[in-house]
Amino acid sequence: MNNSVDVLVKSETDAALQHIGGKVLNNQRLSFEDGVLLFEKASLPYVGSLANYVREKLHGNKTYFNRNFHIEPTNVCVFSCNFCSYSKLYAHRDEGWELSKEQMMHIIQKYDGKPVTEVHIVGGVHPKMNVYFFEDLLRSIKAHRPDLHIKGFTAVELDYMFRKAKLSVEDGMKLLHEAGLDSLPGGGAEIFHPEIREQICADKVDADGWLHIHKTAHQLGMHTNATMLFGHIENFRHRVDHMERLRQLQDETHGFNTFIPLKFRNKDNDMSNVPESSLIEDMKTYAIARLYLDNFPHLKAYWPMLGRQNAQLSLSFGVNDLDGTIDDTTKIYSMAGSEEKNPALSTAQLVSLIKQVKREPVERDTLYNEIKNYASEDVRELEINPYYN
Ligand code: V47
Ligand code: SF4
């Protein structure tokens, strides 16, 4: 047992919070009401210290990242989520972009000979880009570069393309998995509770549909991630409800790798009147997620959304993963007002960010197999070596 956190729990004056702290130290699961109480009453140092205790018990000082790049096939979307600053309705598609298979293969080929391990494919829901178009794309990527892990398509995109092709979720997932889809990103989850979902993204797949797609992927042996869009019109009970639904599915399948809380950004969308959450609120949300999701191995801060410095800070509040080099014009975030206008970090820069806060940078693949531990590498040498830039 870590002495300082033990002392912290014993000196907590609120009996209910002390009881929750005791549960964390004794490896006992938190209840729904425990989660809500932490949001309502706990101080940031209290949840932060507990989350850091759990983080270090699971991963020590290790902080994972990977070398990845993004492809966004289109920003045309049949849906109209109020928080989205990125999509163009199909009726205005001439103002958006749609990439052909050849254009996407050109992006893939740009990375020939470079040590990237993952491509993340995510975008709007275009009515003409159907499941067979993406099947063909996946096959072409795998034929060109079999070792590249393809993490692609949110449950929202998949739900639409399967329904349109009149395929069951099971048949649709099998088709894409056999074509080369290795894992699913966590997007589209937003807030599951219908009270909120109906106000922010009424027309896309609901909670049960989202969870069914991830469960089906898990049953095929694929791993997936899960996100939560927080800090807008939801309350604490909605956040805990969201995590509870994920925790229950994870108990059944153990297919989730990573939970990714995404801070709502309010620039240029239909929710611009909603203020953004404070940094304290953000760090508390990471910390409570680490405590509540006791069956999720990893907690990720997506640095383009949070900003580099806040991502560094999150490493003391339960986070053990910073996504990756990303190398993208990740418009989905820059358009919503995120800190990072053109997100890309070199490996040397990521290693340096992690080392600055005295953590141990570890390059991983998508499935968290360790590729390289940079703890004893000299950052200045990495900076001048083109392999790490
Ligand atoms: O579901 C859209 C979010 C998500 C805004 O699995 C916004 O490794 C904040 O899920 N403010 C898509 N967030 C991206 C995503 C993701 C990203 C990185 C890694 C992984 C992974 C998954 O982007 C959407 C939505 O929740 N989003 N608009 C906004 N204004
Ligand atoms: Fe479309 Fe996704 Fe934007 Fe919703 S969040 S409008 S589904 S691109």
GROMACS .gro file of C-alpha atoms and ligand atoms in nm:
model
  427
    1MET     CA    1   0.000   0.000   0.000
    2ASN     CA    2   0.116   0.349  -0.088
    3ASN     CA    3   0.154   0.530   0.246
    4SER     CA    4   0.079   0.884   0.138
    5VAL     CA    5  -0.252   0.793  -0.024
    6ASP     CA    6  -0.341   0.584   0.279
    7VAL     CA    7  -0.280   0.889   0.501
    8LEU     CA    8  -0.486   1.104   0.264
    9VAL     CA    9  -0.784   0.868   0.287
   10LYS     CA   10  -0.760   0.837   0.666
   11SER     CA   11  -0.750   1.215   0.706
   12GLU     CA   12  -1.054   1.274   0.482
   13THR     CA   13  -1.318   1.436   0.703
   14ASP     CA   14  -1.621   1.338   0.494
   15ALA     CA   15  -1.712   0.983   0.601
   16ALA     CA   16  -1.866   0.887   0.265
   17LEU     CA   17  -1.562   1.005   0.072
   18GLN     CA   18  -1.334   0.828   0.316
   19HIS     CA   19  -1.534   0.509   0.262
   20ILE     CA   20  -1.494   0.540  -0.117
   21GLY     CA   21  -1.119   0.598  -0.076
   22GLY     CA   22  -1.102   0.281   0.135
   23LYS     CA   23  -1.275   0.087  -0.141
   24VAL     CA   24  -1.020   0.207  -0.397
   25LEU     CA   25  -0.730   0.109  -0.174
   26ASN     CA   26  -0.887  -0.233  -0.112
   27ASN     CA   27  -0.956  -0.295  -0.479
   28GLN     CA   28  -1.333  -0.288  -0.438
   29ARG     CA   29  -1.567  -0.174  -0.710
   30LEU     CA   30  -1.729   0.170  -0.680
   31SER     CA   31  -2.108   0.188  -0.698
   32PHE     CA   32  -2.307   0.426  -0.916
   33GLU     CA   33  -2.373   0.652  -0.616
   34ASP     CA   34  -2.002   0.646  -0.526
   35GLY     CA   35  -1.923   0.780  -0.872
   36VAL     CA   36  -2.181   1.058  -0.844
   37LEU     CA   37  -2.060   1.152  -0.496
   38LEU     CA   38  -1.701   1.184  -0.616
   39PHE     CA   39  -1.812   1.430  -0.884
   40GLU     CA   40  -2.028   1.624  -0.639
   41LYS     CA   41  -1.814   1.640  -0.329
   42ALA     CA   42  -1.456   1.525  -0.371
   43SER     CA   43  -1.171   1.771  -0.408
   44LEU     CA   44  -0.940   1.751  -0.708
   45PRO     CA   45  -0.638   1.648  -0.494
   46TYR     CA   46  -0.843   1.367  -0.335
   47VAL     CA   47  -0.966   1.205  -0.658
   48GLY     CA   48  -0.638   1.288  -0.828
   49SER     CA   49  -0.428   1.108  -0.566
   50LEU     CA   50  -0.655   0.805  -0.571
   51ALA     CA   51  -0.652   0.791  -0.951
   52ASN     CA   52  -0.276   0.829  -0.958
   53TYR     CA   53  -0.247   0.544  -0.709
   54VAL     CA   54  -0.453   0.319  -0.940
   55ARG     CA   55  -0.262   0.436  -1.247
   56GLU     CA   56   0.073   0.359  -1.089
   57LYS     CA   57  -0.049   0.025  -0.957
   58LEU     CA   58  -0.152  -0.073  -1.312
   59HIS     CA   59   0.124   0.086  -1.517
   60GLY     CA   60   0.389   0.234  -1.288
   61ASN     CA   61   0.534   0.539  -1.459
   62LYS     CA   62   0.478   0.408  -1.809
   63THR     CA   63   0.302   0.641  -2.050
   64TYR     CA   64   0.208   0.492  -2.382
   65PHE     CA   65   0.189   0.646  -2.726
   66ASN     CA   66   0.194   0.511  -3.078
   67ARG     CA   67   0.305   0.625  -3.420
   68ASN     CA   68  -0.011   0.673  -3.617
   69PHE     CA   69  -0.178   0.889  -3.878
   70HIS     CA   70  -0.535   0.977  -3.959
   71ILE     CA   71  -0.740   0.958  -4.275
   72GLU     CA   72  -1.072   1.139  -4.289
   73PRO     CA   73  -1.256   1.009  -4.598
   74THR     CA   74  -1.517   1.287  -4.590
   75ASN     CA   75  -1.669   1.558  -4.375
   76VAL     CA   76  -2.004   1.523  -4.547
   77CYS     CA   77  -2.251   1.378  -4.302
   78VAL     CA   78  -2.615   1.278  -4.309
   79PHE     CA   79  -2.641   1.348  -3.937
   80SER     CA   80  -2.649   1.681  -3.762
   81CYS     CA   81  -2.504   1.648  -3.414
   82ASN     CA   82  -2.533   1.986  -3.244
   83PHE     CA   83  -2.181   1.977  -3.101
   84CYS     CA   84  -2.012   1.900  -3.432
   85SER     CA   85  -1.811   2.179  -3.596
   86TYR     CA   86  -1.679   1.956  -3.866
   87SER     CA   87  -1.952   1.809  -4.079
   88LYS     CA   88  -2.131   1.953  -4.380
   89LEU     CA   89  -2.482   1.835  -4.438
   90TYR     CA   90  -2.523   1.632  -4.755
   91ALA     CA   91  -2.723   1.918  -4.909
   92HIS     CA   92  -2.411   2.140  -4.880
   93ARG     CA   93  -2.163   1.875  -4.983
   94ASP     CA   94  -1.996   2.103  -5.237
   95GLU     CA   95  -1.849   2.291  -4.936
   96GLY     CA   96  -1.700   1.971  -4.791
   97TRP     CA   97  -1.455   1.708  -4.911
   98GLU     CA   98  -1.487   1.347  -5.026
   99LEU     CA   99  -1.173   1.144  -5.090
  100SER     CA  100  -1.162   0.875  -5.356
  101LYS     CA  101  -1.001   0.540  -5.287
  102GLU     CA  102  -0.702   0.652  -5.493
  103GLN     CA  103  -0.660   0.969  -5.286
  104MET     CA  104  -0.671   0.766  -4.964
  105MET     CA  105  -0.422   0.513  -5.100
  106HIS     CA  106  -0.198   0.806  -5.189
  107ILE     CA  107  -0.202   0.910  -4.821
  108ILE     CA  108  -0.118   0.551  -4.719
  109GLN     CA  109   0.172   0.545  -4.967
  110LYS     CA  110   0.314   0.866  -4.823
  111TYR     CA  111   0.405   0.658  -4.516
  112ASP     CA  112   0.590   0.388  -4.710
  113GLY     CA  113   0.916   0.314  -4.532
  114LYS     CA  114   0.814   0.515  -4.225
  115PRO     CA  115   0.778   0.338  -3.890
  116VAL     CA  116   0.408   0.411  -3.833
  117THR     CA  117   0.207   0.120  -3.693
  118GLU     CA  118  -0.154   0.241  -3.716
  119VAL     CA  119  -0.388   0.426  -3.948
  120HIS     CA  120  -0.699   0.572  -3.785
  121ILE     CA  121  -0.984   0.616  -4.034
  122VAL     CA  122  -1.274   0.830  -3.917
  123GLY     CA  123  -1.507   1.080  -4.076
  124GLY     CA  124  -1.858   1.192  -4.151
  125VAL     CA  125  -2.135   0.959  -4.264
  126HIS     CA  126  -2.158   0.997  -4.639
  127PRO     CA  127  -2.462   0.829  -4.799
  128LYS     CA  128  -2.267   0.725  -5.111
  129MET     CA  129  -1.962   0.577  -4.938
  130ASN     CA  130  -2.109   0.238  -4.868
  131VAL     CA  131  -1.983  -0.071  -4.689
  132TYR     CA  132  -1.847  -0.222  -5.013
  133PHE     CA  133  -1.650   0.096  -5.091
  134PHE     CA  134  -1.483   0.065  -4.752
  135GLU     CA  135  -1.438  -0.312  -4.788
  136ASP     CA  136  -1.244  -0.242  -5.108
  137LEU     CA  137  -1.041   0.033  -4.938
  138LEU     CA  138  -0.949  -0.197  -4.648
  139ARG     CA  139  -0.840  -0.475  -4.884
  140SER     CA  140  -0.626  -0.232  -5.082
  141ILE     CA  141  -0.456  -0.095  -4.769
  142LYS     CA  142  -0.380  -0.447  -4.644
  143ALA     CA  143  -0.251  -0.556  -4.986
  144HIS     CA  144  -0.018  -0.257  -4.990
  145ARG     CA  145   0.094  -0.273  -4.628
  146PRO     CA  146  -0.017  -0.587  -4.441
  147ASP     CA  147   0.152  -0.490  -4.113
  148LEU     CA  148  -0.034  -0.159  -4.076
  149HIS     CA  149  -0.303  -0.188  -3.808
  150ILE     CA  150  -0.631  -0.041  -3.933
  151LYS     CA  151  -0.840   0.118  -3.659
  152GLY     CA  152  -1.142   0.254  -3.832
  153PHE     CA  153  -1.504   0.365  -3.837
  154THR     CA  154  -1.708   0.468  -3.538
  155ALA     CA  155  -2.017   0.270  -3.444
  156VAL     CA  156  -2.215   0.559  -3.597
  157GLU     CA  157  -2.056   0.511  -3.938
  158LEU     CA  158  -2.087   0.132  -3.913
  159ASP     CA  159  -2.451   0.139  -3.802
  160TYR     CA  160  -2.541   0.354  -4.102
  161MET     CA  161  -2.345   0.157  -4.361
  162PHE     CA  162  -2.477  -0.180  -4.238
  163ARG     CA  163  -2.839  -0.063  -4.234
  164LYS     CA  164  -2.807   0.089  -4.578
  165ALA     CA  165  -2.666  -0.240  -4.717
  166LYS     CA  166  -2.935  -0.436  -4.527
  167LEU     CA  167  -2.665  -0.632  -4.345
  168SER     CA  168  -2.696  -0.747  -3.985
  169VAL     CA  169  -2.435  -0.603  -3.750
  170GLU     CA  170  -2.280  -0.951  -3.726
  171ASP     CA  171  -2.252  -0.995  -4.105
  172GLY     CA  172  -2.134  -0.637  -4.160
  173MET     CA  173  -1.863  -0.662  -3.894
  174LYS     CA  174  -1.745  -0.998  -4.033
  175LEU     CA  175  -1.724  -0.853  -4.383
  176LEU     CA  176  -1.508  -0.558  -4.276
  177HIS     CA  177  -1.298  -0.761  -4.033
  178GLU     CA  178  -1.218  -1.014  -4.305
  179ALA     CA  179  -1.130  -0.728  -4.539
  180GLY     CA  180  -0.869  -0.601  -4.290
  181LEU     CA  181  -1.041  -0.392  -4.023
  182ASP     CA  182  -0.844  -0.469  -3.708
  183SER     CA  183  -1.011  -0.260  -3.439
  184LEU     CA  184  -1.268   0.012  -3.377
  185PRO     CA  185  -1.207   0.361  -3.242
  186GLY     CA  186  -1.424   0.485  -2.958
  187GLY     CA  187  -1.611   0.768  -3.128
  188GLY     CA  188  -1.983   0.825  -3.151
  189ALA     CA  189  -2.053   0.730  -2.791
  190GLU     CA  190  -2.104   1.094  -2.678
  191ILE     CA  191  -2.340   1.058  -2.380
  192PHE     CA  192  -2.550   0.742  -2.385
  193HIS     CA  193  -2.837   0.859  -2.164
  194PRO     CA  194  -3.141   0.939  -2.384
  195GLU     CA  195  -3.219   1.259  -2.188
  196ILE     CA  196  -2.899   1.408  -2.330
  197ARG     CA  197  -2.852   1.207  -2.648
  198GLU     CA  198  -3.188   1.326  -2.778
  199GLN     CA  199  -3.080   1.687  -2.735
  200ILE     CA  200  -2.729   1.668  -2.880
  201CYS     CA  201  -2.737   1.393  -3.145
  202ALA     CA  202  -3.092   1.265  -3.174
  203ASP     CA  203  -3.068   1.113  -3.519
  204LYS     CA  204  -2.771   0.880  -3.492
  205VAL     CA  205  -2.730   0.534  -3.339
  206ASP     CA  206  -2.854   0.511  -2.979
  207ALA     CA  207  -2.672   0.367  -2.678
  208ASP     CA  208  -2.790   0.009  -2.729
  209GLY     CA  209  -2.695   0.019  -3.096
  210TRP     CA  210  -2.349   0.160  -3.017
  211LEU     CA  211  -2.289  -0.104  -2.748
  212HIS     CA  212  -2.417  -0.385  -2.973
  213ILE     CA  213  -2.166  -0.295  -3.245
  214HIS     CA  214  -1.877  -0.293  -2.998
  215LYS     CA  215  -1.995  -0.619  -2.841
  216THR     CA  216  -2.011  -0.782  -3.184
  217ALA     CA  217  -1.660  -0.662  -3.263
  218HIS     CA  218  -1.538  -0.804  -2.931
  219GLN     CA  219  -1.702  -1.138  -3.009
  220LEU     CA  220  -1.505  -1.149  -3.333
  221GLY     CA  221  -1.188  -1.105  -3.130
  222MET     CA  222  -1.141  -0.737  -3.216
  223HIS     CA  223  -1.048  -0.474  -2.960
  224THR     CA  224  -1.219  -0.138  -2.942
  225ASN     CA  225  -1.208   0.193  -2.755
  226ALA     CA  226  -1.482   0.400  -2.595
  227THR     CA  227  -1.519   0.777  -2.567
  228MET     CA  228  -1.739   1.011  -2.364
  229LEU     CA  229  -1.809   1.367  -2.478
  230PHE     CA  230  -1.830   1.559  -2.150
  231GLY     CA  231  -1.864   1.912  -2.023
  232HIS     CA  232  -2.172   2.042  -2.205
  233ILE     CA  233  -2.535   1.996  -2.097
  234GLU     CA  234  -2.498   1.661  -1.920
  235ASN     CA  235  -2.494   1.628  -1.542
  236PHE     CA  236  -2.280   1.404  -1.322
  237ARG     CA  237  -2.538   1.123  -1.317
  238HIS     CA  238  -2.529   1.111  -1.698
  239ARG     CA  239  -2.150   1.075  -1.691
  240VAL     CA  240  -2.162   0.793  -1.438
  241ASP     CA  241  -2.447   0.625  -1.628
  242HIS     CA  242  -2.230   0.637  -1.941
  243MET     CA  243  -1.937   0.474  -1.765
  244GLU     CA  244  -2.165   0.220  -1.596
  245ARG     CA  245  -2.295   0.094  -1.932
  246LEU     CA  246  -1.938   0.056  -2.056
  247ARG     CA  247  -1.825  -0.118  -1.739
  248GLN     CA  248  -2.108  -0.371  -1.772
  249LEU     CA  249  -2.021  -0.457  -2.132
  250GLN     CA  250  -1.653  -0.481  -2.043
  251ASP     CA  251  -1.736  -0.733  -1.767
  252GLU     CA  252  -1.896  -0.949  -2.036
  253THR     CA  253  -1.646  -0.920  -2.319
  254HIS     CA  254  -1.317  -0.767  -2.197
  255GLY     CA  255  -1.283  -0.623  -2.546
  256PHE     CA  256  -1.227  -0.257  -2.460
  257ASN     CA  257  -0.870  -0.134  -2.448
  258THR     CA  258  -0.903   0.233  -2.369
  259PHE     CA  259  -1.145   0.489  -2.235
  260ILE     CA  260  -1.109   0.838  -2.384
  261PRO     CA  261  -1.296   1.126  -2.220
  262LEU     CA  262  -1.331   1.403  -2.482
  263LYS     CA  263  -1.375   1.756  -2.353
  264PHE     CA  264  -1.652   1.940  -2.540
  265ARG     CA  265  -1.519   2.236  -2.740
  266ASN     CA  266  -1.766   2.504  -2.837
  267LYS     CA  267  -1.628   2.686  -3.140
  268ASP     CA  268  -1.844   2.712  -3.455
  269ASN     CA  269  -2.114   2.464  -3.371
  270ASP     CA  270  -2.479   2.475  -3.267
  271MET     CA  271  -2.379   2.458  -2.901
  272SER     CA  272  -2.150   2.760  -2.902
  273ASN     CA  273  -2.362   2.915  -2.629
  274VAL     CA  274  -2.265   2.631  -2.391
  275PRO     CA  275  -1.955   2.725  -2.191
  276GLU     CA  276  -1.661   2.487  -2.187
  277SER     CA  277  -1.569   2.299  -1.870
  278SER     CA  278  -1.285   2.422  -1.648
  279LEU     CA  279  -0.947   2.251  -1.629
  280ILE     CA  280  -1.034   2.135  -1.277
  281GLU     CA  281  -1.351   1.973  -1.406
  282ASP     CA  282  -1.155   1.806  -1.685
  283MET     CA  283  -0.893   1.660  -1.451
  284LYS     CA  284  -1.163   1.541  -1.208
  285THR     CA  285  -1.339   1.365  -1.494
  286TYR     CA  286  -1.021   1.180  -1.593
  287ALA     CA  287  -0.955   1.085  -1.233
  288ILE     CA  288  -1.306   0.958  -1.165
  289ALA     CA  289  -1.305   0.765  -1.493
  290ARG     CA  290  -0.985   0.591  -1.377
  291LEU     CA  291  -1.153   0.499  -1.048
  292TYR     CA  292  -1.490   0.395  -1.188
  293LEU     CA  293  -1.375   0.195  -1.490
  294ASP     CA  294  -1.184  -0.062  -1.289
  295ASN     CA  295  -1.198  -0.313  -1.575
  296PHE     CA  296  -1.056  -0.082  -1.844
  297PRO     CA  297  -0.681  -0.130  -1.877
  298HIS     CA  298  -0.605   0.215  -2.021
  299LEU     CA  299  -0.715   0.578  -1.992
  300LYS     CA  300  -0.622   0.807  -2.278
  301ALA     CA  301  -0.595   1.186  -2.301
  302TYR     CA  302  -0.631   1.285  -2.663
  303TRP     CA  303  -0.375   1.566  -2.671
  304PRO     CA  304  -0.503   1.760  -2.977
  305MET     CA  305  -0.829   1.816  -2.794
  306LEU     CA  306  -0.689   1.898  -2.455
  307GLY     CA  307  -0.371   2.082  -2.553
  308ARG     CA  308  -0.020   1.958  -2.488
  309GLN     CA  309   0.029   2.105  -2.141
  310ASN     CA  310  -0.303   1.986  -2.008
  311ALA     CA  311  -0.234   1.645  -2.154
  312GLN     CA  312   0.093   1.643  -1.957
  313LEU     CA  313  -0.101   1.738  -1.644
  314SER     CA  314  -0.354   1.459  -1.699
  315LEU     CA  315  -0.070   1.207  -1.650
  316SER     CA  316  -0.103   1.283  -1.277
  317PHE     CA  317  -0.480   1.227  -1.283
  318GLY     CA  318  -0.508   0.867  -1.395
  319VAL     CA  319  -0.412   0.897  -1.762
  320ASN     CA  320  -0.149   0.654  -1.896
  321ASP     CA  321  -0.180   0.704  -2.271
  322LEU     CA  322  -0.141   1.006  -2.499
  323ASP     CA  323  -0.264   0.853  -2.828
  324GLY     CA  324   0.010   0.916  -3.079
  325THR     CA  325   0.201   1.125  -3.323
  326ILE     CA  326  -0.132   1.155  -3.513
  327ASP     CA  327   0.015   1.337  -3.809
  328ASP     CA  328  -0.299   1.482  -3.946
  329THR     CA  329  -0.485   1.782  -4.037
  330THR     CA  330  -0.732   1.646  -3.777
  331LYS     CA  331  -0.998   1.889  -3.873
  332ILE     CA  332  -1.260   1.741  -3.647
  333TYR     CA  333  -1.084   1.905  -3.352
  334SER     CA  334  -0.923   2.215  -3.491
  335MET     CA  335  -1.262   2.315  -3.626
  336ALA     CA  336  -1.422   2.281  -3.281
  337GLY     CA  337  -1.172   2.519  -3.123
  338SER     CA  338  -0.918   2.277  -2.976
  339GLU     CA  339  -0.579   2.405  -2.862
  340GLU     CA  340  -0.395   2.242  -3.148
  341LYS     CA  341  -0.446   2.392  -3.492
  342ASN     CA  342  -0.254   2.137  -3.693
  343PRO     CA  343  -0.197   1.835  -3.476
  344ALA     CA  344   0.118   1.636  -3.526
  345LEU     CA  345   0.398   1.562  -3.286
  346SER     CA  346   0.723   1.393  -3.374
  347THR     CA  347   0.821   1.092  -3.166
  348ALA     CA  348   1.098   1.306  -3.015
  349GLN     CA  349   0.847   1.572  -2.912
  350LEU     CA  350   0.609   1.319  -2.756
  351VAL     CA  351   0.893   1.152  -2.568
  352SER     CA  352   1.005   1.490  -2.446
  353LEU     CA  353   0.655   1.590  -2.327
  354ILE     CA  354   0.631   1.270  -2.126
  355LYS     CA  355   0.981   1.300  -1.982
  356GLN     CA  356   0.921   1.662  -1.876
  357VAL     CA  357   0.665   1.534  -1.622
  358LYS     CA  358   0.892   1.252  -1.507
  359ARG     CA  359   0.703   0.967  -1.666
  360GLU     CA  360   0.844   0.684  -1.874
  361PRO     CA  361   0.762   0.709  -2.248
  362VAL     CA  362   0.677   0.375  -2.407
  363GLU     CA  363   0.593   0.336  -2.772
  364ARG     CA  364   0.319   0.076  -2.818
  365ASP     CA  365   0.122  -0.073  -3.101
  366THR     CA  366  -0.257  -0.039  -3.113
  367LEU     CA  367  -0.300  -0.344  -2.888
  368TYR     CA  368  -0.051  -0.214  -2.629
  369ASN     CA  369   0.231  -0.449  -2.716
  370GLU     CA  370   0.543  -0.254  -2.620
  371ILE     CA  371   0.763  -0.154  -2.913
  372LYS     CA  372   1.025   0.060  -2.740
  373ASN     CA  373   1.087   0.206  -2.397
  374TYR     CA  374   1.246   0.552  -2.425
  375ALA     CA  375   1.325   0.595  -2.054
  376SER     CA  376   1.699   0.598  -2.105
  377GLU     CA  377   1.705   0.772  -2.445
  378ASP     CA  378   1.854   1.117  -2.473
  379VAL     CA  379   1.581   1.342  -2.617
  380ARG     CA  380   1.837   1.569  -2.789
  381GLU     CA  381   1.969   1.270  -2.982
  382LEU     CA  382   1.619   1.168  -3.085
  383GLU     CA  383   1.556   1.521  -3.209
  384ILE     CA  384   1.842   1.508  -3.457
  385ASN     CA  385   1.771   1.153  -3.574
  386PRO     CA  386   1.532   1.163  -3.874
  387TYR     CA  387   1.388   0.822  -3.773
  388TYR     CA  388   1.218   0.988  -3.477
  389ASN     CA  389   1.095   1.295  -3.659
  390V47     O1  390  -1.757   1.101  -3.137
  390V47     C1  391  -1.694   1.599  -3.219
  390V47     C2  392  -1.592   1.412  -3.080
  390V47     C3  393  -1.541   1.209  -3.166
  390V47     C4  394  -1.656   1.768  -3.087
  390V47     O2  395  -1.054   0.555  -3.034
  390V47     C5  396  -1.597   1.654  -3.033
  390V47     O3  397  -0.843   0.602  -3.029
  390V47     C6  398  -1.525   1.776  -2.854
  390V47     O4  399  -1.379   0.932  -3.115
  390V47     N1  400  -1.582   1.891  -2.899
  390V47     C7  401  -1.468   1.136  -3.279
  390V47     N2  402  -1.531   1.658  -2.916
  390V47     C8  403  -1.320   1.114  -3.249
  390V47     C9  404  -1.290   0.994  -3.163
  390V47    C10  405  -1.150   0.953  -3.132
  390V47    C11  406  -1.046   1.044  -3.136
  390V47    C12  407  -0.918   1.002  -3.107
  390V47    C13  408  -0.889   0.870  -3.076
  390V47    C14  409  -0.993   0.780  -3.074
  390V47    C15  410  -0.963   0.637  -3.044
  390V47    C16  411  -1.125   0.821  -3.101
  390V47     O5  412  -1.503   1.346  -3.166
  390V47    C17  413  -1.691   1.215  -3.176
  390V47    C18  414  -1.721   1.329  -3.080
  390V47     O6  415  -1.739   1.280  -2.950
  390V47     N3  416  -1.624   1.552  -3.116
  390V47     N4  417  -1.714   1.733  -3.205
  390V47    C19  418  -1.647   1.890  -3.016
  390V47     N5  419  -1.706   2.003  -3.059
  391SF4    FE1  420  -2.166   1.347  -3.838
  391SF4    FE2  421  -1.998   1.255  -3.651
  391SF4    FE3  422  -2.031   1.521  -3.683
  391SF4    FE4  423  -2.228   1.373  -3.581
  391SF4     S1  424  -2.021   1.406  -3.487
  391SF4     S2  425  -2.251   1.530  -3.741
  391SF4     S3  426  -2.207   1.181  -3.692
  391SF4     S4  427  -1.941   1.381  -3.833
   0.00000   0.00000   0.00000
